[in-house]
mmCIF file of C-alpha atoms in Angstrom:
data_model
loop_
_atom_site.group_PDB
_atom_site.id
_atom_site.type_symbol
_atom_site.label_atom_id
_atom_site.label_comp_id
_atom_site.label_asym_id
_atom_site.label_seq_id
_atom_site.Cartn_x
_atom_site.Cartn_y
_atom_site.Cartn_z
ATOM 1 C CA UNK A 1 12.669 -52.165 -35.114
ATOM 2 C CA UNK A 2 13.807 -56.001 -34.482
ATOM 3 C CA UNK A 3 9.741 -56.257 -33.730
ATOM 4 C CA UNK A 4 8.605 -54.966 -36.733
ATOM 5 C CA UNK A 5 11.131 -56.804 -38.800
ATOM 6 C CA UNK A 6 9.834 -60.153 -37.475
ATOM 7 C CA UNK A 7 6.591 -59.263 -39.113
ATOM 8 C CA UNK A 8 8.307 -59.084 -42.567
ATOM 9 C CA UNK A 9 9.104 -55.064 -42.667
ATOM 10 C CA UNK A 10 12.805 -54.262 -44.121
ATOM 11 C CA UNK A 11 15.149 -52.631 -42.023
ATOM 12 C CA UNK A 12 13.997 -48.840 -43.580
ATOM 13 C CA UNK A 13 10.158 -49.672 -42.921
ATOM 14 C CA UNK A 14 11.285 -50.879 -39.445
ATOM 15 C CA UNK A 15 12.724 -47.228 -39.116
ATOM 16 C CA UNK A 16 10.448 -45.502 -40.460
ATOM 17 C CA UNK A 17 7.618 -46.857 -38.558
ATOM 18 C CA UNK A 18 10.050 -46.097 -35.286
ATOM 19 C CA UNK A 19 10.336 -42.386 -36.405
ATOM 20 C CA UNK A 20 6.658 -41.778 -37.258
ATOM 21 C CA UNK A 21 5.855 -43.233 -33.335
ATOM 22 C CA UNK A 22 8.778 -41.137 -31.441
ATOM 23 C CA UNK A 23 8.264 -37.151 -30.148
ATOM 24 C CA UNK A 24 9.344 -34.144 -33.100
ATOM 25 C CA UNK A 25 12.501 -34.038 -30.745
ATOM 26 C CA UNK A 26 13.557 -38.161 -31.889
ATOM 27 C CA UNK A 27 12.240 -37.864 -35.347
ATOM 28 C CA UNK A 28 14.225 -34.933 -36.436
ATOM 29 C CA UNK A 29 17.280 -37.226 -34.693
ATOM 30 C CA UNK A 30 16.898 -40.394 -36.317
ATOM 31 C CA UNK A 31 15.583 -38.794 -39.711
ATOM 32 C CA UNK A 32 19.603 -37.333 -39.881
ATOM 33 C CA UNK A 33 20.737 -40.919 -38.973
ATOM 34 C CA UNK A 34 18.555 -42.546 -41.781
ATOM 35 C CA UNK A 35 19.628 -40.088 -43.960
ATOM 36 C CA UNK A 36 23.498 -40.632 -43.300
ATOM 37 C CA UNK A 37 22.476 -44.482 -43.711
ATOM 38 C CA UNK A 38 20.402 -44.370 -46.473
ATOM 39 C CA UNK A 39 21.883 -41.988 -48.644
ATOM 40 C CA UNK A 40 25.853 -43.176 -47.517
ATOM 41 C CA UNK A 41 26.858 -39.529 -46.597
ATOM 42 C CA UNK A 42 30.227 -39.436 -44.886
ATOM 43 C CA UNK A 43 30.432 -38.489 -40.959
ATOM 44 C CA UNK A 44 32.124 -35.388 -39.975
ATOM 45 C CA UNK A 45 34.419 -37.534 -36.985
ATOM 46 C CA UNK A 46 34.624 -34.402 -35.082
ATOM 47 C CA UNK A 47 31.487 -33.313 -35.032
ATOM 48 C CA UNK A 48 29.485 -36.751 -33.988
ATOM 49 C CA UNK A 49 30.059 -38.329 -30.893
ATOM 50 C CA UNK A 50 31.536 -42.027 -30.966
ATOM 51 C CA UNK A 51 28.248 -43.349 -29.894
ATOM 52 C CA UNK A 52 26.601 -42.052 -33.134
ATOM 53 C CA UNK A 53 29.464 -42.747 -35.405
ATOM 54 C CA UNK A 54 29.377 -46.300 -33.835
ATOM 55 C CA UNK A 55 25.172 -46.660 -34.523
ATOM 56 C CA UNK A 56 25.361 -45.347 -37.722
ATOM 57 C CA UNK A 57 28.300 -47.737 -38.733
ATOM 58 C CA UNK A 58 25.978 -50.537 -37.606
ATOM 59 C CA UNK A 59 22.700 -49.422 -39.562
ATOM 60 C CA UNK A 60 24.974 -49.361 -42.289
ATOM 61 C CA UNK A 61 26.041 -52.672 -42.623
ATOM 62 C CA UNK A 62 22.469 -53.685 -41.169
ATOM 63 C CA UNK A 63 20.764 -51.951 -44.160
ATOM 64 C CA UNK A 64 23.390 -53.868 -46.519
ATOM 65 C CA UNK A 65 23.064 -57.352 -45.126
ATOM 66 C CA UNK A 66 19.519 -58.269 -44.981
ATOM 67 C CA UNK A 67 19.808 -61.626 -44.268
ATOM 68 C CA UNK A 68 21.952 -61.052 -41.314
ATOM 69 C CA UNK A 69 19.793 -57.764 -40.270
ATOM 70 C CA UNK A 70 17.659 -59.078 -37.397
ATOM 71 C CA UNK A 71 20.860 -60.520 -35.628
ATOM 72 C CA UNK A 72 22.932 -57.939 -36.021
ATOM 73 C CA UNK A 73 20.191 -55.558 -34.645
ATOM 74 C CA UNK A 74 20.163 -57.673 -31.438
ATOM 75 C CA UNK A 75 23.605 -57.400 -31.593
ATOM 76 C CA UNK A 76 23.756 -53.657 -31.045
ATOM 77 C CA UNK A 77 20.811 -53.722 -29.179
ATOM 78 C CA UNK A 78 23.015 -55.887 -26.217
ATOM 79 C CA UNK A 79 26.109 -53.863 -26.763
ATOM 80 C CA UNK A 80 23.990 -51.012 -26.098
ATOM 81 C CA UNK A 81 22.236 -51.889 -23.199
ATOM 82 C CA UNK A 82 25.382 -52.840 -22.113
ATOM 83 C CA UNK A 83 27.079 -49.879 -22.003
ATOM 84 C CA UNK A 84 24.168 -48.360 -20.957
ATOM 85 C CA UNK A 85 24.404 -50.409 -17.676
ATOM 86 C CA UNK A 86 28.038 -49.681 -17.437
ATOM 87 C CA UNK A 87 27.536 -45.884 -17.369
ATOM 88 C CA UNK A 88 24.609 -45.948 -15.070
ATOM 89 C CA UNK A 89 26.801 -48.053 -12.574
ATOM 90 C CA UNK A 90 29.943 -45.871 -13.337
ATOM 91 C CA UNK A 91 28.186 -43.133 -12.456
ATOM 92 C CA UNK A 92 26.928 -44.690 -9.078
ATOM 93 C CA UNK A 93 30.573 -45.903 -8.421
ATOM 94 C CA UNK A 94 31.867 -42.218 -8.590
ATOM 95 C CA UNK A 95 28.823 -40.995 -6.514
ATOM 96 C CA UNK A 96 29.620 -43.431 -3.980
ATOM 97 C CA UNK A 97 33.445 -42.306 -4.022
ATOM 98 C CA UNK A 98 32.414 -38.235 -4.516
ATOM 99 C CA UNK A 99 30.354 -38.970 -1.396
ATOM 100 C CA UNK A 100 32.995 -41.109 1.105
ATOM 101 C CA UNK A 101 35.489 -38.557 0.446
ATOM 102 C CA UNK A 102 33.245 -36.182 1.346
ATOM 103 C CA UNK A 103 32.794 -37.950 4.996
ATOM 104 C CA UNK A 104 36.107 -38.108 5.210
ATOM 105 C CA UNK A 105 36.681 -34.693 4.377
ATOM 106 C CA UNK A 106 34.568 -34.116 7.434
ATOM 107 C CA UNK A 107 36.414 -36.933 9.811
ATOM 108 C CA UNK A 108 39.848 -35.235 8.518
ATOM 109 C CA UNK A 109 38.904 -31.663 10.092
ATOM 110 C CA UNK A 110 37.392 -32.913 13.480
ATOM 111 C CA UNK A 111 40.668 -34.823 13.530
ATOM 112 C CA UNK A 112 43.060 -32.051 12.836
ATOM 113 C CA UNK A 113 40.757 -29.612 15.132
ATOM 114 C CA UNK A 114 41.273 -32.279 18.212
ATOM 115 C CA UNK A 115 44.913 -32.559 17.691
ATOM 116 C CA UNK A 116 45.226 -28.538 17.479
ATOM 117 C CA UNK A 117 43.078 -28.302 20.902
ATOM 118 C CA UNK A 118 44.927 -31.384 22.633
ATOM 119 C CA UNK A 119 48.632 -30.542 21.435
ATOM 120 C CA UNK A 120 48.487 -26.840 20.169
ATOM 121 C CA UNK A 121 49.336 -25.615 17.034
ATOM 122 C CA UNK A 122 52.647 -24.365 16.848
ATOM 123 C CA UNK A 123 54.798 -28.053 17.687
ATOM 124 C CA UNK A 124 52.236 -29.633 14.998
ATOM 125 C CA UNK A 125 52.711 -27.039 11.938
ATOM 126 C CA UNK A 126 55.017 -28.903 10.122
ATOM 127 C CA UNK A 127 52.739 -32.140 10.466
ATOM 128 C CA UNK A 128 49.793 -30.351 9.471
ATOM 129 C CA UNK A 129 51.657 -28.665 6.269
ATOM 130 C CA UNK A 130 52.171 -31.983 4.821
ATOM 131 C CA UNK A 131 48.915 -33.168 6.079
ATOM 132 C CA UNK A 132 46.884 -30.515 4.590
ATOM 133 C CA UNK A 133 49.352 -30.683 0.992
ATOM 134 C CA UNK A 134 48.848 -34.214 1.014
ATOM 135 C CA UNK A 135 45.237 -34.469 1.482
ATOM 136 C CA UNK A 136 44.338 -31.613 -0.954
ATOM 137 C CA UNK A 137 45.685 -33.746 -3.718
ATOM 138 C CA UNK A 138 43.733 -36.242 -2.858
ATOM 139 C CA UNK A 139 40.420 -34.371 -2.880
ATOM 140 C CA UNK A 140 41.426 -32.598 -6.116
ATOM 141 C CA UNK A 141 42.568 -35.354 -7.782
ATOM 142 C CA UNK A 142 39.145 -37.072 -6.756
ATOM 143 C CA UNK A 143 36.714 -34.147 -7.510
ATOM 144 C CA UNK A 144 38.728 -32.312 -11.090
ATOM 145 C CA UNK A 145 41.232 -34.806 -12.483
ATOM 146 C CA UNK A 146 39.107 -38.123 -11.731
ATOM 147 C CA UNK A 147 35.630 -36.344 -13.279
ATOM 148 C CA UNK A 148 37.840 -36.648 -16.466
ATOM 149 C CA UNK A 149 38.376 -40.205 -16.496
ATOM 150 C CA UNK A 150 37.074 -42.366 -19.200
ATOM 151 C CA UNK A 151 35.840 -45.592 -18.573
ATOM 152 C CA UNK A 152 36.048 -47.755 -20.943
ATOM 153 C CA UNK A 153 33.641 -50.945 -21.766
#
């Protein structure tokens, strides 16, 4: 779009030419968003994600301000390659944690198996109880409630 703007195209034609070049999936997508922005339809909040309520805002005031258009495209562009990165790295970041506590997992039952063998179970069942509680929490905490965590940019 910024490309096609250099070359003197307004911020529709830009689009437009975009839409024509993309797959049937894309085009049906961003013919609804230039619809929304081009005829000034209101968003139902619930049913579009932030990240399309969020573009959409910024076509809108892109389509409106013509002499700021180009800048404001590159603009979005960095905010969205931005949190683009962020996500991709998030992602690694819990895949990395998903993954140690996984190991550990492993390193925690060896552990608890030697102790059994070496000491017996019955004078470490109270240790183990709290142990075992203890550790469970962790791992579900790590695997259910921390899958739900939103990161923010």
């Amino acid at each position: 779009i910024i490309l096609k703007m250099q070359t003197g195209c307004s911020f529709r034609q830009a689009f437009a030419h975009v839409m024509n070049t993309s797959d049937s999936f894309t085009q049906q997508k961003l013919n609804r968003i230039l619809d929304i922005v081009a005829f000034a339809q209101k968003l139902d909040s619930k049913s579009q994600a932030p990240f399309i309520s969020a573009l959409i805002a910024d076509f809108r005031i892109i389509d409106t301000q013509h002499h700021l258009a180009i800048k404001l495209l590159r603009s979005t562009s960095k905010r969205l390659k931005m949190e683009n990165d962020f996500t991709r790295k998030s992602g690694q970041a819990t895949r990395q944690l998903r993954i140690q506590s996984l190991i550990l997992t492993g390193l925690y039952i060896i552990t608890a198996i030697y102790m059994i063998n070496r000491y017996g179970f019955k004078p470490l069942i109270g240790l183990l109880a709290l142990s075992i509680s203890i550790f469970l929490m962790g791992i579900l905490w790590i695997f259910f409630i921390g899958r739900n965590t939103q990161w923010k940019v």
